[in-house]
Each structure stands twice: as structure tokens, then as C-alpha cells.
Amino acid sequence: MLAFLATAVAGPLIGIRLLDAASNAQVRLADARAALDTLLRTQLAEETGVRGYISTRDPQFLEADKPPDPEFDRTALALEGQLRAAHLEHGPEAVEDMRALHLQWEQAVALPLMRDPGARDAYVQQAQGKFLTDAMTSF
């Protein structure tokens, strides 16, 4: 009888804890997805600014979203930390990969094009930038 009573009391408590844990995991995943989306929006805004500058040579296109953007790295590093703390498998690595692609885009595409938008290989650099940005959207 005591075992039945203990099971009757403990069962719902265990169920509530399991549901709460599942709910918290779902919230963490949603937060991680939102942070990844923020990183991608930052990349797209920077890329759009650089493309506008290349097309017009108007520096106003670079004002708000001029690479390199330190906010991208701050957001990415914070997200990596959250994902590590949450023990989300492959999460930190995905953000590291996204940071690496963004840095490659800044160094090989954005900064050279901002220095010399009429460079001979500007088209090749822009194409490389598109491929890097496309790779970032796969996360």
C-alpha cells in the first residue's frame, strides 16, 4: 500500500519534471535558432551594403552595416557559449563554422571590394561572396 501511495505521488511529479525539461529544451532550441537568424541577417545586411557601394560608389551604403562588424562576433561567441552550456550537439561547431565563413567573406570579399570596388576581379570576388553567404544559410 505504501509503495502504491509513493508511486501515485511521485509519478505526476516525475511527469511534470520531464515535461518541464522538454519545454526548456524547446525554448533553448528556439532561442538558438533566433540567434542564428540574427547572425544571418547581419551577414545579409553587410553584403547588401557592400553590393550597393560597389554599384554606386556611394559610401552611404556602408554607413549602417559596414564590415567588419564586431557585433557579429560578439553575438556568435555568446551563442556558442549558450549552446555549449546547453550541451546541444553540433550547435557550437555550426556557429564556429558560420563565424569562419563570415570572417572569410570579410577578408576575401568585403574589405578588398570596399578598398577597390572597380578591381579587375571584382566580379569573381562578388561571386565568391555569394557562395560564402549561401553556405551560411545552410546552418
mmCIF file of C-alpha atoms in Angstrom:
data_model
loop_
_atom_site.group_PDB
_atom_site.id
_atom_site.type_symbol
_atom_site.label_atom_id
_atom_site.label_comp_id
_atom_site.label_asym_id
_atom_site.label_seq_id
_atom_site.Cartn_x
_atom_site.Cartn_y
_atom_site.Cartn_z
ATOM 1 C CA MET A 1 0.000 0.000 0.000
ATOM 2 C CA LEU A 2 2.846 2.378 0.862
ATOM 3 C CA ALA A 3 4.522 1.607 -2.465
ATOM 4 C CA PHE A 4 1.283 2.354 -4.316
ATOM 5 C CA LEU A 5 0.904 5.671 -2.483
ATOM 6 C CA ALA A 6 4.536 6.628 -3.188
ATOM 7 C CA THR A 7 4.068 5.821 -6.870
ATOM 8 C CA ALA A 8 0.817 7.767 -7.006
ATOM 9 C CA VAL A 9 2.516 10.856 -5.564
ATOM 10 C CA ALA A 10 5.891 10.566 -7.320
ATOM 11 C CA GLY A 11 4.510 9.699 -10.764
ATOM 12 C CA PRO A 12 2.932 13.078 -11.516
ATOM 13 C CA LEU A 13 5.946 14.915 -10.083
ATOM 14 C CA ILE A 14 8.292 12.985 -12.349
ATOM 15 C CA GLY A 15 5.987 13.622 -15.299
ATOM 16 C CA ILE A 16 5.910 17.347 -14.588
ATOM 17 C CA ARG A 17 9.698 17.486 -14.356
ATOM 18 C CA LEU A 18 10.078 15.619 -17.649
ATOM 19 C CA LEU A 19 7.619 17.949 -19.376
ATOM 20 C CA ASP A 20 9.357 20.971 -17.877
ATOM 21 C CA ALA A 21 12.753 19.733 -19.073
ATOM 22 C CA ALA A 22 11.382 19.099 -22.565
ATOM 23 C CA SER A 23 9.820 22.555 -22.626
ATOM 24 C CA ASN A 24 13.081 24.178 -21.526
ATOM 25 C CA ALA A 25 14.975 22.303 -24.241
ATOM 26 C CA GLN A 26 12.456 23.504 -26.821
ATOM 27 C CA VAL A 27 12.869 27.105 -25.638
ATOM 28 C CA ARG A 28 16.670 26.815 -25.822
ATOM 29 C CA LEU A 29 16.432 25.475 -29.373
ATOM 30 C CA ALA A 30 14.093 28.299 -30.399
ATOM 31 C CA ASP A 31 16.446 30.870 -28.846
ATOM 32 C CA ALA A 32 19.409 29.320 -30.665
ATOM 33 C CA ARG A 33 17.537 29.406 -33.982
ATOM 34 C CA ALA A 34 16.642 33.081 -33.403
ATOM 35 C CA ALA A 35 20.294 33.923 -32.685
ATOM 36 C CA LEU A 36 21.417 32.082 -35.830
ATOM 37 C CA ASP A 37 18.827 34.034 -37.802
ATOM 38 C CA THR A 38 20.206 37.270 -36.327
ATOM 39 C CA LEU A 39 23.699 36.321 -37.480
ATOM 40 C CA LEU A 40 22.444 35.575 -40.967
ATOM 41 C CA ARG A 41 20.513 38.864 -41.123
ATOM 42 C CA THR A 42 23.695 40.694 -40.117
ATOM 43 C CA GLN A 43 25.629 38.950 -42.889
ATOM 44 C CA LEU A 44 22.950 39.763 -45.465
ATOM 45 C CA ALA A 45 22.792 43.418 -44.383
ATOM 46 C CA GLU A 46 26.561 43.758 -44.685
ATOM 47 C CA GLU A 47 26.570 42.052 -48.065
ATOM 48 C CA THR A 48 23.758 44.278 -49.328
ATOM 49 C CA GLY A 49 25.641 47.376 -48.180
ATOM 50 C CA VAL A 50 28.817 46.275 -49.944
ATOM 51 C CA ARG A 51 26.927 45.473 -53.148
ATOM 52 C CA GLY A 52 25.217 48.880 -53.047
ATOM 53 C CA TYR A 53 28.573 50.552 -52.578
ATOM 54 C CA ILE A 54 30.131 48.626 -55.462
ATOM 55 C CA SER A 55 27.255 49.558 -57.759
ATOM 56 C CA THR A 56 27.083 53.259 -56.865
ATOM 57 C CA ARG A 57 30.363 54.111 -55.098
ATOM 58 C CA ASP A 58 28.117 55.901 -52.595
ATOM 59 C CA PRO A 59 29.577 55.441 -49.081
ATOM 60 C CA GLN A 60 26.102 55.834 -47.558
ATOM 61 C CA PHE A 61 25.542 52.178 -48.389
ATOM 62 C CA LEU A 62 28.277 51.289 -45.919
ATOM 63 C CA GLU A 63 27.240 53.550 -43.047
ATOM 64 C CA ALA A 64 24.960 51.293 -41.005
ATOM 65 C CA ASP A 65 26.295 47.878 -41.960
ATOM 66 C CA LYS A 66 29.935 48.399 -42.786
ATOM 67 C CA PRO A 67 32.127 45.337 -42.411
ATOM 68 C CA PRO A 68 33.901 44.313 -40.330
ATOM 69 C CA ASP A 69 31.086 44.290 -37.801
ATOM 70 C CA PRO A 70 32.272 43.426 -34.282
ATOM 71 C CA GLU A 71 28.661 42.783 -33.266
ATOM 72 C CA PHE A 72 28.631 39.679 -35.458
ATOM 73 C CA ASP A 73 31.471 38.100 -33.483
ATOM 74 C CA ARG A 74 30.015 39.156 -30.115
ATOM 75 C CA THR A 75 26.659 37.606 -30.992
ATOM 76 C CA ALA A 76 28.287 34.454 -32.375
ATOM 77 C CA LEU A 77 30.552 33.965 -29.357
ATOM 78 C CA ALA A 78 27.641 34.457 -26.958
ATOM 79 C CA LEU A 79 25.595 31.917 -28.907
ATOM 80 C CA GLU A 80 28.473 29.412 -28.895
ATOM 81 C CA GLY A 81 28.649 29.733 -25.122
ATOM 82 C CA GLN A 82 24.914 29.203 -24.744
ATOM 83 C CA LEU A 83 24.977 26.136 -26.961
ATOM 84 C CA ARG A 84 27.928 24.653 -25.085
ATOM 85 C CA ALA A 85 26.195 25.257 -21.744
ATOM 86 C CA ALA A 86 23.020 23.640 -23.081
ATOM 87 C CA HIS A 87 25.019 20.661 -24.415
ATOM 88 C CA LEU A 88 23.358 20.967 -27.824
ATOM 89 C CA GLU A 89 25.111 18.514 -30.099
ATOM 90 C CA HIS A 90 26.855 20.125 -33.089
ATOM 91 C CA GLY A 91 25.495 23.549 -32.116
ATOM 92 C CA PRO A 92 28.746 25.279 -31.153
ATOM 93 C CA GLU A 93 30.510 23.816 -34.170
ATOM 94 C CA ALA A 94 27.837 25.177 -36.518
ATOM 95 C CA VAL A 95 28.268 28.662 -35.063
ATOM 96 C CA GLU A 96 32.069 28.357 -35.315
ATOM 97 C CA ASP A 97 31.676 27.408 -38.971
ATOM 98 C CA MET A 98 29.368 30.379 -39.538
ATOM 99 C CA ARG A 99 31.899 32.715 -37.887
ATOM 100 C CA ALA A 100 34.684 31.306 -40.060
ATOM 101 C CA LEU A 101 32.645 31.818 -43.239
ATOM 102 C CA HIS A 102 31.781 35.368 -42.187
ATOM 103 C CA LEU A 103 35.439 36.167 -41.472
ATOM 104 C CA GLN A 104 36.447 34.683 -44.819
ATOM 105 C CA TRP A 105 33.785 36.812 -46.520
ATOM 106 C CA GLU A 106 35.016 39.954 -44.751
ATOM 107 C CA GLN A 107 38.698 39.325 -45.527
ATOM 108 C CA ALA A 108 38.450 37.928 -49.074
ATOM 109 C CA VAL A 109 35.403 39.770 -50.398
ATOM 110 C CA ALA A 110 34.081 42.776 -48.477
ATOM 111 C CA LEU A 111 37.253 44.567 -47.429
ATOM 112 C CA PRO A 112 39.035 44.199 -50.804
ATOM 113 C CA LEU A 113 35.917 45.365 -52.671
ATOM 114 C CA MET A 114 35.480 48.317 -50.338
ATOM 115 C CA ARG A 115 39.110 49.341 -50.976
ATOM 116 C CA ASP A 116 38.831 48.900 -54.749
ATOM 117 C CA PRO A 117 35.254 48.440 -55.992
ATOM 118 C CA GLY A 118 36.417 48.618 -59.607
ATOM 119 C CA ALA A 119 39.039 45.901 -59.265
ATOM 120 C CA ARG A 120 39.564 43.586 -62.224
ATOM 121 C CA ASP A 121 38.467 40.593 -60.221
ATOM 122 C CA ALA A 122 35.512 42.349 -58.538
ATOM 123 C CA TYR A 123 33.054 40.023 -60.256
ATOM 124 C CA VAL A 124 34.969 36.950 -59.088
ATOM 125 C CA GLN A 125 35.093 38.333 -55.546
ATOM 126 C CA GLN A 126 31.349 39.022 -55.607
ATOM 127 C CA ALA A 127 30.671 35.502 -56.845
ATOM 128 C CA GLN A 128 32.844 34.101 -54.056
ATOM 129 C CA GLY A 129 30.902 36.260 -51.605
ATOM 130 C CA LYS A 130 27.618 34.840 -52.823
ATOM 131 C CA PHE A 131 28.867 31.282 -52.366
ATOM 132 C CA LEU A 132 30.088 32.058 -48.850
ATOM 133 C CA THR A 133 26.792 33.690 -47.897
ATOM 134 C CA ASP A 134 24.851 30.802 -49.426
ATOM 135 C CA ALA A 135 26.924 28.398 -47.320
ATOM 136 C CA MET A 136 25.968 30.390 -44.223
ATOM 137 C CA THR A 137 22.273 29.937 -44.966
ATOM 138 C CA SER A 138 22.612 26.168 -44.614
ATOM 139 C CA PHE A 139 23.011 26.356 -40.828
#
